[in-house]
Each structure stands twice: as C-alpha cells, then as structure tokens.
XYZ file of C-alpha atoms in Angstrom:
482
model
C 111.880 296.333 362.762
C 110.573 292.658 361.958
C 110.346 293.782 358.062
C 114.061 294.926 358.723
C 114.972 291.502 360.216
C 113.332 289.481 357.726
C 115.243 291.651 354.644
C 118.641 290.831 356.723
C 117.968 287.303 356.982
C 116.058 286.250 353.676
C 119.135 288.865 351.281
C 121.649 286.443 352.711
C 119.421 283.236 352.515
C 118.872 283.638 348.814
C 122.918 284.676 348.004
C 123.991 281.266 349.937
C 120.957 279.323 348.215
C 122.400 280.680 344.887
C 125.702 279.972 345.130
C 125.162 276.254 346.268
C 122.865 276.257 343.146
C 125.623 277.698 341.238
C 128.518 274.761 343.337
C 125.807 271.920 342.416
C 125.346 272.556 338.784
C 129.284 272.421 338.740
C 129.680 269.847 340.387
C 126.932 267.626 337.702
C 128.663 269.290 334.851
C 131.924 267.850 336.167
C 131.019 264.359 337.026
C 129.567 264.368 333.492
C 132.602 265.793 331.372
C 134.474 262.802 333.835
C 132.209 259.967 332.763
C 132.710 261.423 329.135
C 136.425 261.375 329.540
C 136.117 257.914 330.967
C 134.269 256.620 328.032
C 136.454 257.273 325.741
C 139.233 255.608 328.063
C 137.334 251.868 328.035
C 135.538 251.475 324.431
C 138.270 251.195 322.124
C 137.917 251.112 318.209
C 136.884 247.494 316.240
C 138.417 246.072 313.153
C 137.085 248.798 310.448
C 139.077 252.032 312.836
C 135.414 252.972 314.292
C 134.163 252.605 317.610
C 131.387 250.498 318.186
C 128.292 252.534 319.259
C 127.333 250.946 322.882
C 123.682 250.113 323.211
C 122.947 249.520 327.052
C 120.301 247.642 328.764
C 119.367 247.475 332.141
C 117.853 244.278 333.632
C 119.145 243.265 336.570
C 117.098 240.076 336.080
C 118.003 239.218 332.790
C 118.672 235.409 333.421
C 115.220 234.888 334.909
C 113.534 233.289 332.022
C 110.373 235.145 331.833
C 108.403 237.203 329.562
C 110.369 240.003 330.085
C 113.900 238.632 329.371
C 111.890 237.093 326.100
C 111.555 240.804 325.343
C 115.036 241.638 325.808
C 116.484 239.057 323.443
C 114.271 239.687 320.629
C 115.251 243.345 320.900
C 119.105 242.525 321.008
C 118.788 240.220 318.147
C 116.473 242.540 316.265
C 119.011 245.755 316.656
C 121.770 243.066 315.921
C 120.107 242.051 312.625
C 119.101 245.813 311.738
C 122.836 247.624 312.615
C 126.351 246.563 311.750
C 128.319 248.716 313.874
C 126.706 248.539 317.172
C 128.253 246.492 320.507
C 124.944 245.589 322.568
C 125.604 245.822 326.718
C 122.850 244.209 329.409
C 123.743 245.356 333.093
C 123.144 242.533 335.276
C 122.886 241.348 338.866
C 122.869 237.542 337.736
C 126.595 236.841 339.292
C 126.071 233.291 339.497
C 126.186 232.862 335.790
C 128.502 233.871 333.231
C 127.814 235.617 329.806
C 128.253 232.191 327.402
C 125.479 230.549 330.204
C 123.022 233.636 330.381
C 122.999 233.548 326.517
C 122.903 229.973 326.210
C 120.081 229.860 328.598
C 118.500 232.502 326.158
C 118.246 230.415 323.497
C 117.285 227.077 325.237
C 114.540 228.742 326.672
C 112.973 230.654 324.152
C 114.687 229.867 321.265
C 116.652 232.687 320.571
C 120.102 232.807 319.044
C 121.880 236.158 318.885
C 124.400 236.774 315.858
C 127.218 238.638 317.779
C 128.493 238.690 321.076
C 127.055 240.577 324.144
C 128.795 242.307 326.747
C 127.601 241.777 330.488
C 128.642 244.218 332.987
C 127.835 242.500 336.435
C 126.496 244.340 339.079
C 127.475 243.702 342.435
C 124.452 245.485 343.990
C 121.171 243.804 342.690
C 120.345 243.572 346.503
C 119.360 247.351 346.778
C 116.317 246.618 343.984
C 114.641 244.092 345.719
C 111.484 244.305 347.634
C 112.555 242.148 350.950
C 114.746 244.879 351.497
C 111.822 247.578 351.837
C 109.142 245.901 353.888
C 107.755 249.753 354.181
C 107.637 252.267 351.469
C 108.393 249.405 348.808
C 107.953 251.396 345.955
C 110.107 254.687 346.862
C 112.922 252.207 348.549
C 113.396 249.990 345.527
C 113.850 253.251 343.351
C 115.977 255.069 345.157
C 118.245 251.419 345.225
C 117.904 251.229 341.652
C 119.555 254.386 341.305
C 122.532 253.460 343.176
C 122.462 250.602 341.433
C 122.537 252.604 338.081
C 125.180 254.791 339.505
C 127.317 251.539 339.710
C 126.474 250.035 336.076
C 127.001 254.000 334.743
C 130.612 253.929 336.374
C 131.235 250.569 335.086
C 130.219 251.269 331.318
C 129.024 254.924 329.729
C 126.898 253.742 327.262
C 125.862 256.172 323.795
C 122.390 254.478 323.898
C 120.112 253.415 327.113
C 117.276 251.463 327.521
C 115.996 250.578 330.420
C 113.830 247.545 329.993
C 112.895 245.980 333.142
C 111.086 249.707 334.401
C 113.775 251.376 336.569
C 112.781 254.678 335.380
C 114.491 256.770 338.253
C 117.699 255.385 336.479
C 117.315 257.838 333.139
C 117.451 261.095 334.436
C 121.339 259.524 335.942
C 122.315 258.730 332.352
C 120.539 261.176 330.293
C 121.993 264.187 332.414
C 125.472 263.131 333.984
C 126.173 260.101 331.518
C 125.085 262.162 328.334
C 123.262 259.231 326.928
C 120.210 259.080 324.541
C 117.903 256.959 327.028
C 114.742 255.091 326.197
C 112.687 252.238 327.877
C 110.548 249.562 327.547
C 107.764 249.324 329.952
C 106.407 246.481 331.004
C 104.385 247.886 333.662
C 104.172 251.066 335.300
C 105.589 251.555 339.274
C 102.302 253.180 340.119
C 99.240 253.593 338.492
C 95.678 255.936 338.805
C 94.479 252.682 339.257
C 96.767 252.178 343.062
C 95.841 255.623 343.857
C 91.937 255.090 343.294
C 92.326 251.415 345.325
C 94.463 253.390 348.149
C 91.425 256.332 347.894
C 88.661 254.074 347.778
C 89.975 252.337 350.716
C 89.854 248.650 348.907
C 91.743 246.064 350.502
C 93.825 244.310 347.971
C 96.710 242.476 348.047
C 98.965 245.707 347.735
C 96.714 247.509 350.187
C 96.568 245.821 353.615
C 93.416 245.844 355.726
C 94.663 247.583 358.839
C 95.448 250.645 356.249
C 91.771 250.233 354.723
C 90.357 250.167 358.494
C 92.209 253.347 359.222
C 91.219 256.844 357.943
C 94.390 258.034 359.419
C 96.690 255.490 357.212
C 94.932 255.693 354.215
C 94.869 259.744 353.860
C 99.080 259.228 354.410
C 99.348 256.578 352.180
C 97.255 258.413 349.756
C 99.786 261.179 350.266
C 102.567 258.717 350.077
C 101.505 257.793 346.880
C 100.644 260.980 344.910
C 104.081 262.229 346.013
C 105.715 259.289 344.429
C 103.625 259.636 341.258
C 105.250 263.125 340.739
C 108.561 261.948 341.102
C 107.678 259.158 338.848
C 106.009 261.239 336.040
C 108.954 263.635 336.269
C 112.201 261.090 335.882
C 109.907 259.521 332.766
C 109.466 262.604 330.955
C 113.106 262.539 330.448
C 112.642 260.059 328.566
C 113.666 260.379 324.585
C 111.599 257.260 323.572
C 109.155 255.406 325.381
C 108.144 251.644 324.744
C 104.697 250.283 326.687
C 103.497 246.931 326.128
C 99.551 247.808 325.415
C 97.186 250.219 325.125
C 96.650 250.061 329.328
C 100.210 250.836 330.579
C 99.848 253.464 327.287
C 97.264 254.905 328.830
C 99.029 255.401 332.380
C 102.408 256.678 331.103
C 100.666 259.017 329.366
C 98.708 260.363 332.156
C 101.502 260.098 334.433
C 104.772 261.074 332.544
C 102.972 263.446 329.534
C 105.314 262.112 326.919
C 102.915 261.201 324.044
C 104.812 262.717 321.206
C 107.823 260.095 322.029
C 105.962 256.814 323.633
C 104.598 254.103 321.482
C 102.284 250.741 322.043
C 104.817 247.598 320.815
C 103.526 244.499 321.930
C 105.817 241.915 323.581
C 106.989 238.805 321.298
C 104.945 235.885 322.324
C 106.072 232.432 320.885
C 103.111 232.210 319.303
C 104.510 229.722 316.164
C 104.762 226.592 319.043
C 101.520 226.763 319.992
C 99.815 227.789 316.292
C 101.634 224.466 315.471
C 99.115 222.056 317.579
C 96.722 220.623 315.444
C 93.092 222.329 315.306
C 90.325 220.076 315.732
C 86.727 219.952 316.629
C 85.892 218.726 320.425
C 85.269 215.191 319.413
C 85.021 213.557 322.976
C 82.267 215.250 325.299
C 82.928 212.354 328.346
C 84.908 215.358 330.168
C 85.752 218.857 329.281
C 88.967 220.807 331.127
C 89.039 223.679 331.912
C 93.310 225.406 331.863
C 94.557 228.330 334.041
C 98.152 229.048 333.297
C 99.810 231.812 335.502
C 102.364 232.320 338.141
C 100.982 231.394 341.825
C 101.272 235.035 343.169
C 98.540 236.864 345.166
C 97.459 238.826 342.113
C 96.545 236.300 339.716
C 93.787 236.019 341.968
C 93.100 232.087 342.119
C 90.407 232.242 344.900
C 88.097 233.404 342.335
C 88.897 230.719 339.790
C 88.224 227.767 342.158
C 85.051 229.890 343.668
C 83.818 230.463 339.838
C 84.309 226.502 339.039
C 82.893 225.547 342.410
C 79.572 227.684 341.363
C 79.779 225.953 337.543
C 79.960 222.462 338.937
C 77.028 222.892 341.589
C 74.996 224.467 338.519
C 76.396 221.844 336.462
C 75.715 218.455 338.688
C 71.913 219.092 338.475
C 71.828 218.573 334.755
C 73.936 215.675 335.106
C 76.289 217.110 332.324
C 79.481 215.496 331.280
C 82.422 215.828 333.490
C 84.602 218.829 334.239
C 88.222 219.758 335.126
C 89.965 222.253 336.517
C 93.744 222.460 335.751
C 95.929 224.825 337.357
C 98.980 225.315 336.156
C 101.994 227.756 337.542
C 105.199 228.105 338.359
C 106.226 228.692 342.227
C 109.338 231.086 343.210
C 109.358 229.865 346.587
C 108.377 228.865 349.976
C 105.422 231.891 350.268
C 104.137 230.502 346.512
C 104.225 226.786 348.046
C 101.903 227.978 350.900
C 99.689 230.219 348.527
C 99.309 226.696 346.870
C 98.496 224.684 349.784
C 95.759 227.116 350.721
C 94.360 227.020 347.593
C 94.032 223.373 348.007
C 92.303 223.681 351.471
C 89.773 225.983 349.888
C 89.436 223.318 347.224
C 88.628 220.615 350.379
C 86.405 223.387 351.888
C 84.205 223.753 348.584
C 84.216 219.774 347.917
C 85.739 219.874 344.529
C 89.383 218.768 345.151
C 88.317 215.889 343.028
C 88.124 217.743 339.824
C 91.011 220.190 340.337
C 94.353 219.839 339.491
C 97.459 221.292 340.333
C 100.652 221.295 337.898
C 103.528 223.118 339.639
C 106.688 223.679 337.300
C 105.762 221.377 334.645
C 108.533 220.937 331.640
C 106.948 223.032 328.184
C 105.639 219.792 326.268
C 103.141 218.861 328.921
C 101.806 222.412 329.446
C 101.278 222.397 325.322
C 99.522 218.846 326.036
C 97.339 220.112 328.375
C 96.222 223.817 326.493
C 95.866 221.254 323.182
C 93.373 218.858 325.444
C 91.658 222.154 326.879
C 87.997 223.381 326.381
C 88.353 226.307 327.891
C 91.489 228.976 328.767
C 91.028 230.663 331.763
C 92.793 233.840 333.384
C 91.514 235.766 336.126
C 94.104 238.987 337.060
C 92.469 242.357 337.475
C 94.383 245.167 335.040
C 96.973 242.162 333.454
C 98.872 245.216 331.883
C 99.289 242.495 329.111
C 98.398 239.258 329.204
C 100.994 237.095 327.364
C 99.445 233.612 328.782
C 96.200 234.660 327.169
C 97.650 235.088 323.743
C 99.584 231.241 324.451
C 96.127 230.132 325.283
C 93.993 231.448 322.517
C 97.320 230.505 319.951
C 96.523 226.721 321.635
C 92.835 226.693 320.629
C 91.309 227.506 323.706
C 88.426 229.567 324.200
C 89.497 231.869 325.996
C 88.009 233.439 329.234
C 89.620 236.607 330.739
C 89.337 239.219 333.160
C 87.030 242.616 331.570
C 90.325 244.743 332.630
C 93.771 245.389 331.299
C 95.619 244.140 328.538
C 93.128 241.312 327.790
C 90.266 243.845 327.938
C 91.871 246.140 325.508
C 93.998 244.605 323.235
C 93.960 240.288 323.353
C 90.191 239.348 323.736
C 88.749 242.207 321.137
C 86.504 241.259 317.490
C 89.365 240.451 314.647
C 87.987 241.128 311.165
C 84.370 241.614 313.479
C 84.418 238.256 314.767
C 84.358 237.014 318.358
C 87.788 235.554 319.372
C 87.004 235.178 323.172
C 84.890 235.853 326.729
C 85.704 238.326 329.104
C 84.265 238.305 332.796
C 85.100 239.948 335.945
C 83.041 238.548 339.012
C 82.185 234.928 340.298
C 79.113 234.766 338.787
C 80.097 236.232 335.533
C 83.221 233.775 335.202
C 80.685 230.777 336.153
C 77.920 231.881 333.811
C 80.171 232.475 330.886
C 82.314 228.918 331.560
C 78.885 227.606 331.366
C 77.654 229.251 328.459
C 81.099 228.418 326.395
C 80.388 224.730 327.359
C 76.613 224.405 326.557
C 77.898 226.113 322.683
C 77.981 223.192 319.758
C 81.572 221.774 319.135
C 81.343 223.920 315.331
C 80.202 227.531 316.982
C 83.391 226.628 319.527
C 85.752 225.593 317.050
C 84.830 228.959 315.082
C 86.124 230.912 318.002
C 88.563 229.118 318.108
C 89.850 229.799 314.493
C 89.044 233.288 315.006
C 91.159 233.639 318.082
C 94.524 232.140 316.600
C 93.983 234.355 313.827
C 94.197 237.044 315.799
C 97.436 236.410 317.586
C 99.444 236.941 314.824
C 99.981 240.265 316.021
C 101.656 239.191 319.077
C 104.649 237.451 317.115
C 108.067 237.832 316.727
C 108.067 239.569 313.781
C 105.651 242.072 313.922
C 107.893 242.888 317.531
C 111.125 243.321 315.603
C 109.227 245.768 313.053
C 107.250 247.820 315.719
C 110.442 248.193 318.262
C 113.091 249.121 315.069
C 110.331 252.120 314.107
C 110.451 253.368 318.006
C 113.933 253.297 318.744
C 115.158 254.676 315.386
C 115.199 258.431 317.018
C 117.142 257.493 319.626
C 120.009 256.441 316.777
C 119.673 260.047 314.618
C-alpha cells in the first residue's frame, strides 16, 4: 500500500518537474532570441555598411587607477591597434565621471592613449558588488550582486565579445547562454582558492578567517561547508568560459584545479610600467653612512606590515651590536580610507612599542616622482604578502635597482624572484627571522656582488612589459574572434 502511495505521488512529481523543466528552458531560449532581437535594434552599421563587432568589458571599477585598470587599457589599446572593425565597450559603475574624464584619467595615470573612442555603459547598480553590503557570506553575496549587476549591463548593451576583467565570473554563464556571447576573462585573482579552504580547515586565524570561527569547531566545519559549496559553483560558472586569462603561474594553478579549463586558459602577465623605472640610473652603493630599506604596497590587512616592522626591529637589535652604519625603514602606501588610516596609526604604535619609530618612515599617498626617488635611493625592496597572486610592486622594485626581498609564496615565489639566464635576481623569505636574516645578509654583501643582482634583476623584468602583454593577450583572445 505504501509502494502504491509512493508510485501515485513520485509519477506525478516527475511529470510536473518535467514540464517546469520543459517552461524554464523556454522561457531562457526566449529571453535570449529577445536580447538577440534587441541587439540588432541598438548597434547600427559604421561608415564602410558593416557593423562594428562589440567587444565588452566588465569593470565596474574601471576609473580606480590601479593595476588592474592598467590591464584594461593596454588590452583596449592592444585589440584597438590589432582590429579595424571592432567598437570596444567597458561597463562601469564610475557615475561620477564621464567617458572623455575616465579616459583622460587613463592616460595621465599610466600613460596610455587609446586610438579610437570607447563606449561606457554606466551602471546604476555598482552598490550590489561591494563587500559593505555583505558583512556575512561576503563572497556568495557579492556574486550573486554581480549578476544582477550583469543582468543590467547585458540589457543595456548585448555585446558579440565578453570579457570579464575585474573576476566576476558568475557573470559569463548570463552572457554566454541568454546573451549568446563568446565570453572570456582575465583573472586577476581567483574568488576562492585551495589555499582559503586549507586556512578555513586548518583552523588558522587570518585576516579573512576570524578567531571566534578558529575557536569554534562548530563554525569552522560550516564555514568549511560554506566554502566548498561555493567552490563548486565557482568552478562550474568558469568552465563556461571560452578563454581564460590568469595573471601567473599561481592563480594558473587554482583555475585549473577549480574550473578544469586547461585546454582554453593561459598565463599572460599584467603590463607593468617597467620603462620609468628601467630609466633611473644604475649605480654602485657609493655612500654606506645609511642604507634604506623600501616597502611599497597598499595599507590593507594582507600586506601583512606587522611582520615588516617585527623583521626590521629584529635586524636593528642584531645590527646595533656591531655598530653598523645606519638603517631605514620606508613605508610607503596608499590609504582608501578611514579603516587604512587606523591600520596606519597602529602600525606606528607598534613602531613606539618596539623603540624604532626613529628609523621608520611612513609615506602615505605620495605623488609618482618621489616614490621613484625613494626605490632609486633604496638598498633593499621589501614585500611581505603571503600568496601575492602577482606581485606587480616587486617587478617596480627590482626594475628600480633594488634587491629585492619577497615573500617564498605566490606570484613572487613562482614567477618574479626566480634565476634569469641562471643568475640570482632576488631573496625570498617567509618568517621574522628569515626576513631579518636575509635583510642582513643582503646588507653585509660588497656594493659589486649587490649591484650584480641588481643588473640581473632588471634584466629580468623585461618580461613584465607592455609589449610582451600586447603579444601574449592578442595570442589568447584570438579564438574568441574565429
């Protein structure tokens, strides 16, 4: 009688199932012969009779200035330079500026003048992508707003070409499959890594992993959870992917494990502006009355400045009983706001607490020629982020003629700070001790053996530049244009 009641129920179950299945797939197939229709409606034909073909970028942030935007305007002026008949279109949030500004602003910032116009769809929704919104469940909240935020910018403008390039991935499956777009991305840095889900599993307290989750079995097992459910969902809107872009060979190595797309994903290296700083002089350390040492990064949680100031506290106690010449510390960084400004005034507390506010220095938003002036009077280069998916201060440091010390993780680990030609080119370190053992060691090294390693290291960096950017991106997206 049960078996009987089950048939009754589950036969009807899996018709209704099926035909809202059947009503759904309609339903996609009919928003998408719309947006089609709708295309055709707003991109009208140029001079020559042909319609432009409409190459779409989405970065909501695209007036922010940093190395990402540098990224985007390379690759708009690359395709620019490369195709004849195509109309390039960046979907942005940046409503307080107009096109002519947010170009301008391009090329007064890094240099970068575009041959034809660009078309700016505004987005009136940037709000949903940011993390203030989502003070839980960050990750999964600022997706799922970055797809209603796509659904916007898809209405607004079908594209025939999309790359996302500021690593919105849950917005390609929306214009591969109802915008009937080729899509690609760029990826600066993926959402989650094996690396978050071994910190979460491990029960590390980091600055992404709070301690009352760490202290709690019970938090960390759902957050684990949390976590490897959002990696599925991640791995599955990537593979839709036609063309993948990552930035080195660490973020290669987590798309790949995560979104199984090898055949179509590709390492090209973001366009440092490596020319201005191969362009200060080279010399050998000629005065040895003081040595600085240069940290250039961002004041945010992650570029971990505790341990610089704890590493050069170490050096200088080690230092003061062999009554060496004296040393610097320089920190330089930009602040975003009010939480950076504290982050900064704690940093100088810790300085008080250790006794070496003396021989630290903090530069906050300093104009370009002073931070070249500074790297050019530097001894050492120092960076200190574990897993830096890249690392594009370290390259500006080692193009200065620093010698560079970074953290053993990450871009720097992998790609920046490796042999070129077999030759050293920098130090890698990733503990107190480690940092305060190698600054030491890189200071006790003649002025020639440094100045080798220096030469070595801007050498290297040529591989970083503009150029070899424009040739590595035109090889990966030329599938997405057959």
């Amino acid at each position: 009688a049960c078996f009987r009641l089950l048939c009754s129920l589950l036969i009807p179950a899996l018709f209704l199932s099926g035909i809202l299945c059947v009503c759904l797939v309609v339903l996609l197939w009919g928003i998408r012969l719309w947006l089609q229709q709708r295309k055709k409606q707003l991109t009208s034909a140029g001079k020559d009779g042909k319609r432009p073909l409409l190459i779409a970028f989405f970065h909501p942030y695209c007036n922010a200035g940093g190395g990402g935007e540098r990224v985007l305007w390379c690759a708009i002026r690359t395709l620019q330079k490369k195709y004849r008949n195509v109309m390039c279109v960046v979907y942005t949030g940046d409503r307080d500026a107009t096109g002519e500004e947010i170009v301008e602003g391009a090329f007064r910032r890094f240099n970068i003048k575009l041959t034809h116009p660009v078309k700016f769809v505004f987005l009136e929704n940037r709000y949903l992508v940011e993390a203030s919104l989502y003070p839980h469940f960050t990750l999964l909240g600022q997706s799922l707003g970055s797809v209603f935020l796509g659904w916007e910018a898809l209405l607004k403008c079908v594209p025939d070409i999309y790359i996302d390039s500021m690593g919105y991935a849950f917005t390609l499956p929306l214009f591969k499959y109802l915008g009937g777009c080729r899509v690609g991305c760029y990826v600066h840095y993926p959402t989650i890594s094996t690396d978050m889900l071994s910190v979460v599993r491990n029960q590390d307290t980091r600055f992404n992993n709070a301690a009352f989750i760490t202290n709690n079995p019970l938090f960390s097992k759902f957050k684990l959870v949390y976590y490897f459910f959002f990696a599925f969902m991640y791995g599955l809107v990537g593979s839709c992917s036609d063309m993948v872009m990552v930035n080195s060979s660490w973020t290669l190595n987590h798309i790949l494990s995560l979104w199984r797309a090898g055949a179509c994903t590709s390492v090209v290296y973001p366009p440092c502006d490596v020319q201005t700083f191969l362009d200060i002089p080279l010399e050998e350390d000629r005065s040895t009355a003081e040595y600085s040492i240069v940290s250039v990064s961002q004041f945010r949680p992650e570029k971990d400045h505790l341990l610089q100031i704890r590493a050069f506290a170490k050096l200088l106690k080690e230092k003061r009983l062999e009554q060496q010449p004296s040393l610097k510390l320089i920190l330089i960084g930009g602040c975003r706001n009010q939480q950076d400004e504290e982050r900064v005034n704690n940093l100088k507390h810790l300085c008080e607490e250790l006794g070496v506010s003396n021989n630290v220095t903090f530069r906050i938003n300093i104009p370009f020629e002073e931070l070249k002036r500074h790297l050019a009077e530097a001894t050492i280069g120092l960076h200190t982020m574990w897993n830096e998916h890249f690392g594009i201060g370290v390259v500006e440091c080692m193009a200065a003629g620093t010698v560079i010390l970074a953290h053993n993780s990450g871009g720097p680990k992998l790609d920046i700070v490796v042999p070129y030609e077999g030759h050293i080119t920098g130090f890698l370190a990733d503990n107190e001790d480690n940092y305060a053992e190698t600054m030491a060691y890189i200071l006790s090294l003649s002025p020639e053996k440094r100045l080798e390693i220096r030469e070595n290291a801007r050498r290297s960096v040529h591989r970083f530049s503009d150029q070899h950017f424009e040739d590595t991106f035109l090889l990966s997206v030329e599938p997405l244009f057959k």
